[in-house]
mmCIF file of N, CA, C and O in Angstrom:
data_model
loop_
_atom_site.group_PDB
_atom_site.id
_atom_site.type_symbol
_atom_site.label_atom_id
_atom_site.label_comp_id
_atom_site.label_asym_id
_atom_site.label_seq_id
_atom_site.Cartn_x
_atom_site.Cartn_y
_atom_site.Cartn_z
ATOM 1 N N UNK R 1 -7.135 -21.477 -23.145
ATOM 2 C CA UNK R 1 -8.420 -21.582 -23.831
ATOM 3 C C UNK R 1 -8.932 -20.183 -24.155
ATOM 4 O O UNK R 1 -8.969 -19.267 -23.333
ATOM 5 N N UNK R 2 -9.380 -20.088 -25.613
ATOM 6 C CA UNK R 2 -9.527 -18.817 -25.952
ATOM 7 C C UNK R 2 -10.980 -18.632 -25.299
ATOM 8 O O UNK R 2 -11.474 -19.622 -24.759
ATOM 9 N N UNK R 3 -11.943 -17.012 -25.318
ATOM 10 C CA UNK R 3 -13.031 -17.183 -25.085
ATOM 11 C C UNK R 3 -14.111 -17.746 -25.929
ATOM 12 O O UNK R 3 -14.039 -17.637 -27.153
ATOM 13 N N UNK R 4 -15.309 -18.462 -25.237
ATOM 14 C CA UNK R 4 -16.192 -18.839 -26.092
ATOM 15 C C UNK R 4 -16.707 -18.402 -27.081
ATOM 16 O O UNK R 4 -16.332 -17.229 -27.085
ATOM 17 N N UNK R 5 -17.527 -18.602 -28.219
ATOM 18 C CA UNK R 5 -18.588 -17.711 -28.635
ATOM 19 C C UNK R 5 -19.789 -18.754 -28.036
ATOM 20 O O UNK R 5 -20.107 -19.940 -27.945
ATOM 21 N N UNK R 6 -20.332 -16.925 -27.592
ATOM 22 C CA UNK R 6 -22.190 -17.439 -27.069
ATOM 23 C C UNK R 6 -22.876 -16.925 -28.122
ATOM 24 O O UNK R 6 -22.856 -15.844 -28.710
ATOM 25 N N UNK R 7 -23.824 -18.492 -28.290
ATOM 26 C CA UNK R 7 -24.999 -18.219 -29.099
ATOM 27 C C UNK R 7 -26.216 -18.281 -28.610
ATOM 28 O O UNK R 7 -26.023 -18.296 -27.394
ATOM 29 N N UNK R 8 -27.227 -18.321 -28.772
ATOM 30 C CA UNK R 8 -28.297 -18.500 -28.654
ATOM 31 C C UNK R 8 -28.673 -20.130 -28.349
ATOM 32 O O UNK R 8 -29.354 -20.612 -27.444
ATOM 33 N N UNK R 9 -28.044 -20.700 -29.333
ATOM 34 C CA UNK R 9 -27.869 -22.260 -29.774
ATOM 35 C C UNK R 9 -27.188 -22.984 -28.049
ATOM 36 O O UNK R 9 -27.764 -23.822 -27.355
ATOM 37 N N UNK R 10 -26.032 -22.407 -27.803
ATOM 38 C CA UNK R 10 -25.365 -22.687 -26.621
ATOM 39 C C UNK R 10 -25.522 -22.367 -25.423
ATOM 40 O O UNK R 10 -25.107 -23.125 -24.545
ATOM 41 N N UNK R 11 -26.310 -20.885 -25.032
ATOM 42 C CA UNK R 11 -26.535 -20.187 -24.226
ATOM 43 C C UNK R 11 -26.773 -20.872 -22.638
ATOM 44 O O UNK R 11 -26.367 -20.643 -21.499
ATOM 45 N N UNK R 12 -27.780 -21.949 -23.382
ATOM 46 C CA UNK R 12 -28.361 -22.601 -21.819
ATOM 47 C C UNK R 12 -27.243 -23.676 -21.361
ATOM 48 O O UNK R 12 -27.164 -23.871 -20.148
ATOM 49 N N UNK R 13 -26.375 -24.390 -22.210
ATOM 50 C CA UNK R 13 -25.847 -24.883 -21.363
ATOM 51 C C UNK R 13 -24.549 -24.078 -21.280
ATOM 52 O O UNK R 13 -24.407 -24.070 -20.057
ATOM 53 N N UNK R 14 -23.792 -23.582 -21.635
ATOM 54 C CA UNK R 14 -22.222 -22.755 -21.518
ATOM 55 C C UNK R 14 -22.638 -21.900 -20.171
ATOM 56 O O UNK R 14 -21.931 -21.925 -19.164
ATOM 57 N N UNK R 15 -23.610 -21.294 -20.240
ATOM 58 C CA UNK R 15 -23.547 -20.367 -19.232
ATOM 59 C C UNK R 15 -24.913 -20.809 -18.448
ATOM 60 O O UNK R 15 -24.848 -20.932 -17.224
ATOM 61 N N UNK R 16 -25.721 -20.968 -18.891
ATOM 62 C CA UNK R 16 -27.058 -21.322 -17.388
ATOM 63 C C UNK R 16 -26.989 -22.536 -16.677
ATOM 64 O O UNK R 16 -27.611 -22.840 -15.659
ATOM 65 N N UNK R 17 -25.968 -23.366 -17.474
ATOM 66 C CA UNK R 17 -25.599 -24.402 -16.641
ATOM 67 C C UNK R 17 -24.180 -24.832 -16.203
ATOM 68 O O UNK R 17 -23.859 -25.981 -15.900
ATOM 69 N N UNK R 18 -23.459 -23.857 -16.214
ATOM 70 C CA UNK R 18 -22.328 -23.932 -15.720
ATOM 71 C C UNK R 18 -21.610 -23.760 -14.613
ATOM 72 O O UNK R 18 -21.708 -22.667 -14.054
ATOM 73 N N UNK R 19 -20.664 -24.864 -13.998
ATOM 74 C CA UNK R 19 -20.711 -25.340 -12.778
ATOM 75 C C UNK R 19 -19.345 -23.819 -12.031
ATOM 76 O O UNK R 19 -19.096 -23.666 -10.835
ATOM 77 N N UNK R 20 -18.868 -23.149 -12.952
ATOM 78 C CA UNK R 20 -18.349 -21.963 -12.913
ATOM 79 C C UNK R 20 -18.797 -20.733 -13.041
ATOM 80 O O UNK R 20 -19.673 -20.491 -13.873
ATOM 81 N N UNK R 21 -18.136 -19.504 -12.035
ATOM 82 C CA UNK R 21 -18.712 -18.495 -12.953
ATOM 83 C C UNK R 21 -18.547 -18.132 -14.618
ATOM 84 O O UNK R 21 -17.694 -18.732 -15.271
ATOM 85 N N UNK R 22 -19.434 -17.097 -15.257
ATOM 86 C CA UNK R 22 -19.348 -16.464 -16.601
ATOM 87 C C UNK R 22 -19.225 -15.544 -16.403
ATOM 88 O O UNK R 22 -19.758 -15.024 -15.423
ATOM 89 N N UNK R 23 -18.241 -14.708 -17.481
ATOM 90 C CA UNK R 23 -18.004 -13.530 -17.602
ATOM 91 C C UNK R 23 -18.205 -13.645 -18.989
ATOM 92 O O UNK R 23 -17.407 -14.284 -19.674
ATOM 93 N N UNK R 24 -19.882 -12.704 -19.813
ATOM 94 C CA UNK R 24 -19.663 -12.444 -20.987
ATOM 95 C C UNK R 24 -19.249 -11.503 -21.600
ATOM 96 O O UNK R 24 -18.630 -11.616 -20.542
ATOM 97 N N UNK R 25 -19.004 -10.880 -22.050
ATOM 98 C CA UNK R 25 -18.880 -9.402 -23.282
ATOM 99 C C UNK R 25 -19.630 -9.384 -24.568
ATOM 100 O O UNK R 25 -19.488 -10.063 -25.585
ATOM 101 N N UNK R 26 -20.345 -8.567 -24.306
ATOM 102 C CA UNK R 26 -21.458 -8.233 -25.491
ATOM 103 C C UNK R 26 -20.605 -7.282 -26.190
ATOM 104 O O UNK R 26 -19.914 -6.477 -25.566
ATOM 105 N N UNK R 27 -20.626 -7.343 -27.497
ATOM 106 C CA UNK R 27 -19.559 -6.978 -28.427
ATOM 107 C C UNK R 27 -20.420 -6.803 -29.536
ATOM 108 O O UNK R 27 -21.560 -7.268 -29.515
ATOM 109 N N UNK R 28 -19.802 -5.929 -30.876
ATOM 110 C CA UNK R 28 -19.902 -5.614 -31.904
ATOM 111 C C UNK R 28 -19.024 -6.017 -33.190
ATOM 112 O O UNK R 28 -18.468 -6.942 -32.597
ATOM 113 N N UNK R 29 -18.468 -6.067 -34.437
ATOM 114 C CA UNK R 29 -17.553 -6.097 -35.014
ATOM 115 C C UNK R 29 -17.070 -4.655 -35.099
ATOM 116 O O UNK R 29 -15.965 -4.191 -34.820
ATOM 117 N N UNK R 30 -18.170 -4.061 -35.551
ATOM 118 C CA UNK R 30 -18.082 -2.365 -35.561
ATOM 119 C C UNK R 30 -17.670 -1.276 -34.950
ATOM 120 O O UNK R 30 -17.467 -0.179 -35.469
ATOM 121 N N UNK R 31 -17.519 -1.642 -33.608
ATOM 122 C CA UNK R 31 -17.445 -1.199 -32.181
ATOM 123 C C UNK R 31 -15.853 -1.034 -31.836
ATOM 124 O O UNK R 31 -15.145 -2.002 -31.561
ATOM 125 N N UNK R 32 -15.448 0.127 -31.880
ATOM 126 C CA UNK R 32 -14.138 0.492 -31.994
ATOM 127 C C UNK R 32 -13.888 0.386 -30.224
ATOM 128 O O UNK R 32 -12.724 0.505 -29.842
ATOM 129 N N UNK R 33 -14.597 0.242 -29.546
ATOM 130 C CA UNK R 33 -13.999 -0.181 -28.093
ATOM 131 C C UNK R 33 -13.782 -1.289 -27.672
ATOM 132 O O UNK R 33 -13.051 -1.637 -26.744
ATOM 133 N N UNK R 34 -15.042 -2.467 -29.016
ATOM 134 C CA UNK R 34 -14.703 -3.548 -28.304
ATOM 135 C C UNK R 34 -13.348 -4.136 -29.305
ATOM 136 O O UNK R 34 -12.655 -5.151 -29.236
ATOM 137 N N UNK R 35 -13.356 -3.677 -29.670
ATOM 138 C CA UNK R 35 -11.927 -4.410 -30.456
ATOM 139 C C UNK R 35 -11.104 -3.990 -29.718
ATOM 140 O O UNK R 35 -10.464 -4.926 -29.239
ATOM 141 N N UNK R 36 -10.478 -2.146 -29.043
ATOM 142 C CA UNK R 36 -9.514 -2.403 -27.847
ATOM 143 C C UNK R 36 -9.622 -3.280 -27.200
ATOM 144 O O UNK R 36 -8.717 -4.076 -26.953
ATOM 145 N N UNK R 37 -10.935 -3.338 -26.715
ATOM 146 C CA UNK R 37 -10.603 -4.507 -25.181
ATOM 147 C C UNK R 37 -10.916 -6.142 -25.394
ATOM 148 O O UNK R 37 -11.194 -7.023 -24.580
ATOM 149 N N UNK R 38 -10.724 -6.158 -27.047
ATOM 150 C CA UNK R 38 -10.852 -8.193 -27.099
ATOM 151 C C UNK R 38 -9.861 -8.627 -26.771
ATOM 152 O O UNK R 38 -9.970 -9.151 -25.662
ATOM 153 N N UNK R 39 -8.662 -8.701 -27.275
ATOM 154 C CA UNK R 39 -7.542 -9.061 -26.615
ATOM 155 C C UNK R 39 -7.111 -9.171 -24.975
ATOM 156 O O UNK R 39 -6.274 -9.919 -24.471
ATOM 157 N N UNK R 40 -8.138 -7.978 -24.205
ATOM 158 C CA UNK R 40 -7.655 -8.616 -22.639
ATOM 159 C C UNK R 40 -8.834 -9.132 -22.112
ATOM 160 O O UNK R 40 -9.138 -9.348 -20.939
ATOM 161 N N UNK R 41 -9.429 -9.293 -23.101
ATOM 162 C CA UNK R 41 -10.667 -10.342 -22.840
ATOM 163 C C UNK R 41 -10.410 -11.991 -22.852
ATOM 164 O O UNK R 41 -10.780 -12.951 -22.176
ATOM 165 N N UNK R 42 -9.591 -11.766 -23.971
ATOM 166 C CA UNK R 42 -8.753 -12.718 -24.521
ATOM 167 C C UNK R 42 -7.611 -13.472 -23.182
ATOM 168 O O UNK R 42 -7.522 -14.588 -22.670
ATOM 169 N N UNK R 43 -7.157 -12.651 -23.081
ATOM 170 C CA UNK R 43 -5.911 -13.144 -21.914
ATOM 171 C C UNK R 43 -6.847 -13.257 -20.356
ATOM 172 O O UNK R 43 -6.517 -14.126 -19.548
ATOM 173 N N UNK R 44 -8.128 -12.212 -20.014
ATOM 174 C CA UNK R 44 -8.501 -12.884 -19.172
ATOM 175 C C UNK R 44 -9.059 -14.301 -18.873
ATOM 176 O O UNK R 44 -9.139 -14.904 -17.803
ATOM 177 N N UNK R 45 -9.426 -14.660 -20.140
ATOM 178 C CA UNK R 45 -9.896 -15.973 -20.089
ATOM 179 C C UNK R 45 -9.150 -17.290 -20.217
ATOM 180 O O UNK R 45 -9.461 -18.440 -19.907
ATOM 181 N N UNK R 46 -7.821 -16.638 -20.898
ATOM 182 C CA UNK R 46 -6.750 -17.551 -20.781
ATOM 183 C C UNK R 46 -6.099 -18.386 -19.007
ATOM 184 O O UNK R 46 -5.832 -19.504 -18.567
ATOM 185 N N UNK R 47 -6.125 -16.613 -18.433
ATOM 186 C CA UNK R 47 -5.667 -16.416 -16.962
ATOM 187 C C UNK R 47 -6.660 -17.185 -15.959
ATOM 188 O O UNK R 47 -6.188 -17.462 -14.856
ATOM 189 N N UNK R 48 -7.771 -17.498 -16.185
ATOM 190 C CA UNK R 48 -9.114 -17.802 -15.366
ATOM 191 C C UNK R 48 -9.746 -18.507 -15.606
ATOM 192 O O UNK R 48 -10.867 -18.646 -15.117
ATOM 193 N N UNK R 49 -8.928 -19.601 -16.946
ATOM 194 C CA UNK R 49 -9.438 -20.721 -17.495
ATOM 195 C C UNK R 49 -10.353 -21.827 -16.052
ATOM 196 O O UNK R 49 -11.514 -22.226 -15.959
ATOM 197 N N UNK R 50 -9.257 -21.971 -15.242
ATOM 198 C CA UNK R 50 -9.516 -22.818 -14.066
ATOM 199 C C UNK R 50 -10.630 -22.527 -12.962
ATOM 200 O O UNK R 50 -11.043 -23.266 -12.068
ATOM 201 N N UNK R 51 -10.925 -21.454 -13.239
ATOM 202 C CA UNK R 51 -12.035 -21.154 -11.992
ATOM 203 C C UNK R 51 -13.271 -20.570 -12.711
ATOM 204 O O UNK R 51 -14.352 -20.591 -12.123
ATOM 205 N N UNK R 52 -13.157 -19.993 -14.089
ATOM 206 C CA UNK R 52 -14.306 -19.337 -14.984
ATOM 207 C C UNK R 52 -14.116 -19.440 -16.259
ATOM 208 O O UNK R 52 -13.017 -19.412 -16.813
ATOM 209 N N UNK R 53 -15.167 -19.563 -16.778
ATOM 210 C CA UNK R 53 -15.449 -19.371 -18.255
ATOM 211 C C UNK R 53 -15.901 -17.564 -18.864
ATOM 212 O O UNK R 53 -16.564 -16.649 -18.376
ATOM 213 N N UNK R 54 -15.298 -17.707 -19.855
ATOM 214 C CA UNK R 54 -15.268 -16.314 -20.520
ATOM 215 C C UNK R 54 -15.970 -16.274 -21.915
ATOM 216 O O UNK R 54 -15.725 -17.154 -22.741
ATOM 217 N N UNK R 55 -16.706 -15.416 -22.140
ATOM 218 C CA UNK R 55 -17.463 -15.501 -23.377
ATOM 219 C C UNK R 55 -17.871 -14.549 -24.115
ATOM 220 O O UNK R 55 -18.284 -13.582 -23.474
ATOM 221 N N UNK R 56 -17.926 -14.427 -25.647
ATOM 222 C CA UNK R 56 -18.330 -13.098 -26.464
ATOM 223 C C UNK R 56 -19.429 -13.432 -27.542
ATOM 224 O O UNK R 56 -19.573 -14.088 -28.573
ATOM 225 N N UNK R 57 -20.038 -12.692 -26.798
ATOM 226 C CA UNK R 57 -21.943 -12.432 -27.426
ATOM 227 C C UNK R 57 -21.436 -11.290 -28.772
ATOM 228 O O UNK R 57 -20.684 -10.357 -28.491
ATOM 229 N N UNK R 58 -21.802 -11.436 -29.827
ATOM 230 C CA UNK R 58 -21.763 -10.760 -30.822
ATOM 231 C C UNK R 58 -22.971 -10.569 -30.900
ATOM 232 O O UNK R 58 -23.705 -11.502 -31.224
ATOM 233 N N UNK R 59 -23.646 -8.888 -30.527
ATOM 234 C CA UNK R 59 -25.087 -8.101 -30.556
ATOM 235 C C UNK R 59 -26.074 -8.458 -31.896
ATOM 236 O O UNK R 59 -27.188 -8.981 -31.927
ATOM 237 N N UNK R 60 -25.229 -7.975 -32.955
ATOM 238 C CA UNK R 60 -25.567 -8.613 -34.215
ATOM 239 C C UNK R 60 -26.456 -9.553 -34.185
ATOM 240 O O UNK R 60 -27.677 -9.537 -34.034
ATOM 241 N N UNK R 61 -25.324 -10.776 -34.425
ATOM 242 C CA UNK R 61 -26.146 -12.072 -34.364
ATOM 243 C C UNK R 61 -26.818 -12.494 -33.178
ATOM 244 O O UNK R 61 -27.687 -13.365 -33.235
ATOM 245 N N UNK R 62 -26.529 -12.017 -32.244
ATOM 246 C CA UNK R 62 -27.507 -12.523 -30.957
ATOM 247 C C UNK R 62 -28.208 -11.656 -30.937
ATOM 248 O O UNK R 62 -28.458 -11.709 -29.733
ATOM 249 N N UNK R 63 -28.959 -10.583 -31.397
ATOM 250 C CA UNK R 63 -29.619 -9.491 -30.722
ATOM 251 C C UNK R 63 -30.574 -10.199 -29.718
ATOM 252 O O UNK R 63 -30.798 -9.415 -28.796
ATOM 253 N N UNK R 64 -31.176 -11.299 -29.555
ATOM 254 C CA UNK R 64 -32.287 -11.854 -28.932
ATOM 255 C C UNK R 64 -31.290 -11.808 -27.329
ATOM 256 O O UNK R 64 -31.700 -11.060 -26.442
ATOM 257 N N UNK R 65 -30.369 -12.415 -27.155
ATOM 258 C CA UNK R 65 -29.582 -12.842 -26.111
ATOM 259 C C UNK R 65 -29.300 -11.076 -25.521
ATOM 260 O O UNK R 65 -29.260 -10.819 -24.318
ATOM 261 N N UNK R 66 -29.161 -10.203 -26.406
ATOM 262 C CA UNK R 66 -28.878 -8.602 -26.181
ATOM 263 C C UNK R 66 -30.035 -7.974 -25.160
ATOM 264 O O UNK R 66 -29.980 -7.462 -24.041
ATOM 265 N N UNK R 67 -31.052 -8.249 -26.047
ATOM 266 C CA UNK R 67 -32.406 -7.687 -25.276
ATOM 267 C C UNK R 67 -32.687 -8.276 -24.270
ATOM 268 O O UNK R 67 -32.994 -7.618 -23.276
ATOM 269 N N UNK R 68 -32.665 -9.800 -24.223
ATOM 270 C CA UNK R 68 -32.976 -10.093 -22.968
ATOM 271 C C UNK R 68 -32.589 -9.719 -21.750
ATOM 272 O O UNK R 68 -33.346 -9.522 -20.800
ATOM 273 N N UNK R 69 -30.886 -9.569 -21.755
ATOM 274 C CA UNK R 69 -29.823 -8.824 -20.745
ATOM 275 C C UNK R 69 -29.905 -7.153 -20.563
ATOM 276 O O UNK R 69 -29.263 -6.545 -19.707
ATOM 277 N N UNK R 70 -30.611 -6.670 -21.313
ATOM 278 C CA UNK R 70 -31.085 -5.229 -21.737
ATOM 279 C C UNK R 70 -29.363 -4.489 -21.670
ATOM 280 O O UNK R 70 -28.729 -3.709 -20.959
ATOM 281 N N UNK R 71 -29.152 -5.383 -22.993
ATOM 282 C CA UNK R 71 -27.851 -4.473 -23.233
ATOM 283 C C UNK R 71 -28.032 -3.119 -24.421
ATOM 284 O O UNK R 71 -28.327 -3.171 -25.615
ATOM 285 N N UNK R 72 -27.761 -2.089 -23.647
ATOM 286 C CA UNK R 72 -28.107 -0.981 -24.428
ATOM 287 C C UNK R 72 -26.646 -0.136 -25.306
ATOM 288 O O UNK R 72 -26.655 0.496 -26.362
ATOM 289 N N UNK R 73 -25.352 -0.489 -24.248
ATOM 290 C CA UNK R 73 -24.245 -0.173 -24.859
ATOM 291 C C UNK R 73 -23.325 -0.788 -24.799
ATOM 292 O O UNK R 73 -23.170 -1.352 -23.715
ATOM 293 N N UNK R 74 -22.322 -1.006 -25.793
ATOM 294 C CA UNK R 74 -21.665 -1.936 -25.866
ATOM 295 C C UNK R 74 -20.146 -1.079 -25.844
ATOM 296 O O UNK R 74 -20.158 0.125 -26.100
ATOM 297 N N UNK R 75 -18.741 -1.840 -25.496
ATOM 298 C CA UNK R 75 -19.156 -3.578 -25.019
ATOM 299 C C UNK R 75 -20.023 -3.310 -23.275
ATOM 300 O O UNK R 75 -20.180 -2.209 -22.748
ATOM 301 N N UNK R 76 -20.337 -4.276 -22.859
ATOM 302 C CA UNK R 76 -20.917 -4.588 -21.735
ATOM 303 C C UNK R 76 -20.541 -6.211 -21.349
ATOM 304 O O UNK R 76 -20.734 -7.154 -22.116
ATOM 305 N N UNK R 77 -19.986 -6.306 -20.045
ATOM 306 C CA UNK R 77 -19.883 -7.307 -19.310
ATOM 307 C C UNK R 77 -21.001 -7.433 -18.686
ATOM 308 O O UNK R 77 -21.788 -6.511 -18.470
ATOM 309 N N UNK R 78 -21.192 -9.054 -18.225
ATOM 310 C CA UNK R 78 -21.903 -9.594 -17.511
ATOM 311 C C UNK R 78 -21.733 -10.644 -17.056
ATOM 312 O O UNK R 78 -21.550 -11.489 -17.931
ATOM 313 N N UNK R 79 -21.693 -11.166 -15.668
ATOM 314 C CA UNK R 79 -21.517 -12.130 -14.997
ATOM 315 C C UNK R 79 -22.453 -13.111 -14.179
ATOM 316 O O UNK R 79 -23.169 -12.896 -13.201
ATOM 317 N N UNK R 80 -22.256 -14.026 -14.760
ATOM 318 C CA UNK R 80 -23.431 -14.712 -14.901
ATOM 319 C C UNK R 80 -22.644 -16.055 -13.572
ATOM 320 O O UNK R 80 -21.536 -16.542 -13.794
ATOM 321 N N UNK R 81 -23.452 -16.429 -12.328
ATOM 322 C CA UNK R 81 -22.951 -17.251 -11.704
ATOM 323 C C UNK R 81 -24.157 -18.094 -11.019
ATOM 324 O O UNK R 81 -24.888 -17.462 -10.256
ATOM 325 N N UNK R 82 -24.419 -19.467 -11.230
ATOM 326 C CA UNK R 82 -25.697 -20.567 -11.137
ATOM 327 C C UNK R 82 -26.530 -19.697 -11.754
ATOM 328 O O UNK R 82 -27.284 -18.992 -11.083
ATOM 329 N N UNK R 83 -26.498 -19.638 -13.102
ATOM 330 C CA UNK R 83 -27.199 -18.932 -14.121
ATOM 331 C C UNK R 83 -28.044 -17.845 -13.803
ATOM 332 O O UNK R 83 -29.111 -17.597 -14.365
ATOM 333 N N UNK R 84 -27.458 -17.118 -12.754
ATOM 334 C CA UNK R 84 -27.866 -15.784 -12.218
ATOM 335 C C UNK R 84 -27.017 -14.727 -13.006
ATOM 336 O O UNK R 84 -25.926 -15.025 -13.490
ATOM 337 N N UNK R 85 -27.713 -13.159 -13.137
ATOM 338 C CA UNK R 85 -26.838 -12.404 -13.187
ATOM 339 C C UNK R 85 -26.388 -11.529 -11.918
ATOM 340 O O UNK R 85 -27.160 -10.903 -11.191
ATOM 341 N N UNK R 86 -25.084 -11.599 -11.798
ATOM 342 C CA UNK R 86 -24.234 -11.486 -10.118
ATOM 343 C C UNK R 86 -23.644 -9.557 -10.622
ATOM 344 O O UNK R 86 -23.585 -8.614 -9.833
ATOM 345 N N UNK R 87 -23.406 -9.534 -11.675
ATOM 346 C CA UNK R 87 -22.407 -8.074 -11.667
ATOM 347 C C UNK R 87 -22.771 -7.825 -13.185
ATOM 348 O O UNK R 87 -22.775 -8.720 -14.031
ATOM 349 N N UNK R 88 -23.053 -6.595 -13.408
ATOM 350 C CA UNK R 88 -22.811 -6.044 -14.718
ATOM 351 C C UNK R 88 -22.162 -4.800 -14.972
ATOM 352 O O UNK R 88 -22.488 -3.801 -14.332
ATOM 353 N N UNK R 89 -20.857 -4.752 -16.256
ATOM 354 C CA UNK R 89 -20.318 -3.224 -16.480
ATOM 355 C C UNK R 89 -20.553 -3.267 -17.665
ATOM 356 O O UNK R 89 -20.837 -4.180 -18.440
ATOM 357 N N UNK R 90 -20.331 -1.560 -17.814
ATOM 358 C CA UNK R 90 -21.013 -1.217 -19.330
ATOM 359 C C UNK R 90 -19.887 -0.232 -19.805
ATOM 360 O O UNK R 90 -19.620 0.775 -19.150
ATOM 361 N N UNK R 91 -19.433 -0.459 -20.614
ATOM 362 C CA UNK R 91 -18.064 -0.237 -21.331
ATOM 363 C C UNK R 91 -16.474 -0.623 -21.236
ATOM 364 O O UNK R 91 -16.324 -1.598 -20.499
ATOM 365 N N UNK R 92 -15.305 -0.148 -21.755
ATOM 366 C CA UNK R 92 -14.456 -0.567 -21.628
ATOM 367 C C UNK R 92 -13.619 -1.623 -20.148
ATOM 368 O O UNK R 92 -12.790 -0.786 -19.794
ATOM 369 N N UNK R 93 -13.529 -2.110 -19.768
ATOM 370 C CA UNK R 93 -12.892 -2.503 -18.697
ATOM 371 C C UNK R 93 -11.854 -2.830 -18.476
ATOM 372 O O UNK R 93 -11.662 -3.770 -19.248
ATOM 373 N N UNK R 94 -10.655 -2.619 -17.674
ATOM 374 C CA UNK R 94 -9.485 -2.863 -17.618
ATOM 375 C C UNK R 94 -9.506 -4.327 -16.806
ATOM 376 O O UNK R 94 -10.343 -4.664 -15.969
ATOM 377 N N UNK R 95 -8.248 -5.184 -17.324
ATOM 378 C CA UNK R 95 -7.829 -6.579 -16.876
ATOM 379 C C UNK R 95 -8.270 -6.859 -15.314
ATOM 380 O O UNK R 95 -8.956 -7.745 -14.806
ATOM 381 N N UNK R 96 -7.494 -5.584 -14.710
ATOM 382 C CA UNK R 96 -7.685 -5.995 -13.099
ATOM 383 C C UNK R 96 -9.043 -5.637 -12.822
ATOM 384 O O UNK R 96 -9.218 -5.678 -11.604
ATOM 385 N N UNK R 97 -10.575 -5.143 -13.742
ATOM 386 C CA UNK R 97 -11.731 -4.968 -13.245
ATOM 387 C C UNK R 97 -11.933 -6.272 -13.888
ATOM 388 O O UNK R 97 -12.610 -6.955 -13.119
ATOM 389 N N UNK R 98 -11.612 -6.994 -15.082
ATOM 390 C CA UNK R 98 -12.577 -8.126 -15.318
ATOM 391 C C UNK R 98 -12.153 -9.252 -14.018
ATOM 392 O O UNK R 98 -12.816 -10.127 -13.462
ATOM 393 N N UNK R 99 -10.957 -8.852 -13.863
ATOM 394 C CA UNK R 99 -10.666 -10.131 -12.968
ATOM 395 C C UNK R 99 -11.462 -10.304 -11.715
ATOM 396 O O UNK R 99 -11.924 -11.323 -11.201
ATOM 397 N N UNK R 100 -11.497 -9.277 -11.420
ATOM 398 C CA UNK R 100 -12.085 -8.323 -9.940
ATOM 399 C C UNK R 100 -13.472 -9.085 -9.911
ATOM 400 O O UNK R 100 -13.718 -9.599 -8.820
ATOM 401 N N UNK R 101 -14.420 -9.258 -10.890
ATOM 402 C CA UNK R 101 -15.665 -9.241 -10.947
ATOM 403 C C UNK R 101 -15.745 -11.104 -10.804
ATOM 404 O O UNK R 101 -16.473 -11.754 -10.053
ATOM 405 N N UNK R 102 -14.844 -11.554 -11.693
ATOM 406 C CA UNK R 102 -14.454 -12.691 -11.996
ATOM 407 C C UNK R 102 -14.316 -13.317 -9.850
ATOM 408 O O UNK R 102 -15.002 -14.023 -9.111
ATOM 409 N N UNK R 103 -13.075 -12.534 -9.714
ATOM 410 C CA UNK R 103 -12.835 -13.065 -8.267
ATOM 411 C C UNK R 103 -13.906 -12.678 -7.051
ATOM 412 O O UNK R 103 -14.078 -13.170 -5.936
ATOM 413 N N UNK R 104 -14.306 -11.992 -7.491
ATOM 414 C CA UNK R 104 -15.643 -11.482 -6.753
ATOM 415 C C UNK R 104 -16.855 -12.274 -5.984
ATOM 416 O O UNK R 104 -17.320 -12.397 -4.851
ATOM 417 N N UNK R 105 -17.085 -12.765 -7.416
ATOM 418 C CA UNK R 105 -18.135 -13.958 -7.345
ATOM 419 C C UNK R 105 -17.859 -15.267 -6.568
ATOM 420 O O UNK R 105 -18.705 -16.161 -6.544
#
């Protein structure tokens, strides 16, 4: 399962009501880091289908969902678990940190 897209529209139930943890990524199109790291964003969510959901906030169109999380640089993770936020990183992240945060929780 590829990662979600979070909207605004979806927000409350994909992630504030989800019986798993979230791992989102606030992303750009523009954003020459987050395009390195979509793809192991990509495979983490493939890898962690069974225990978490994975998801990509595009700043753009969500800016509302941006501010609220006070995302200032992108990309930025956030982990969202009983619609809490549990962990946040702010830039690139390697596979074994998303997982880390992922297994963490």
């Amino acid at each position: 399962m590829s990662a979600l897209k979070i909207t605004k529209a979806n927000f409350e139930q994909e992630v504030m009501q989800s019986g798993k943890p979230v791992l989102l990524d606030f992303w750009a199109s523009w954003c020459g880091p987050c395009k390195m790291v979509g793809p192991t964003v990509e495979e983490v969510s493939e890898e962690t289908a069974d225990q978490a959901k994975v998801g990509k906030v595009n700043v753009e169109d969500e800016s509302e969902l941006a501010r609220k999380f006070r995302v200032m640089s992108i990309p930025t993770f956030i982990l969202f678990k009983n619609g809490k936020v549990v962990k946040k990183a702010v830039g690139v992240q390697s596979k074994e940190d998303m997982m880390g945060m992922i297994q963490e929780s």
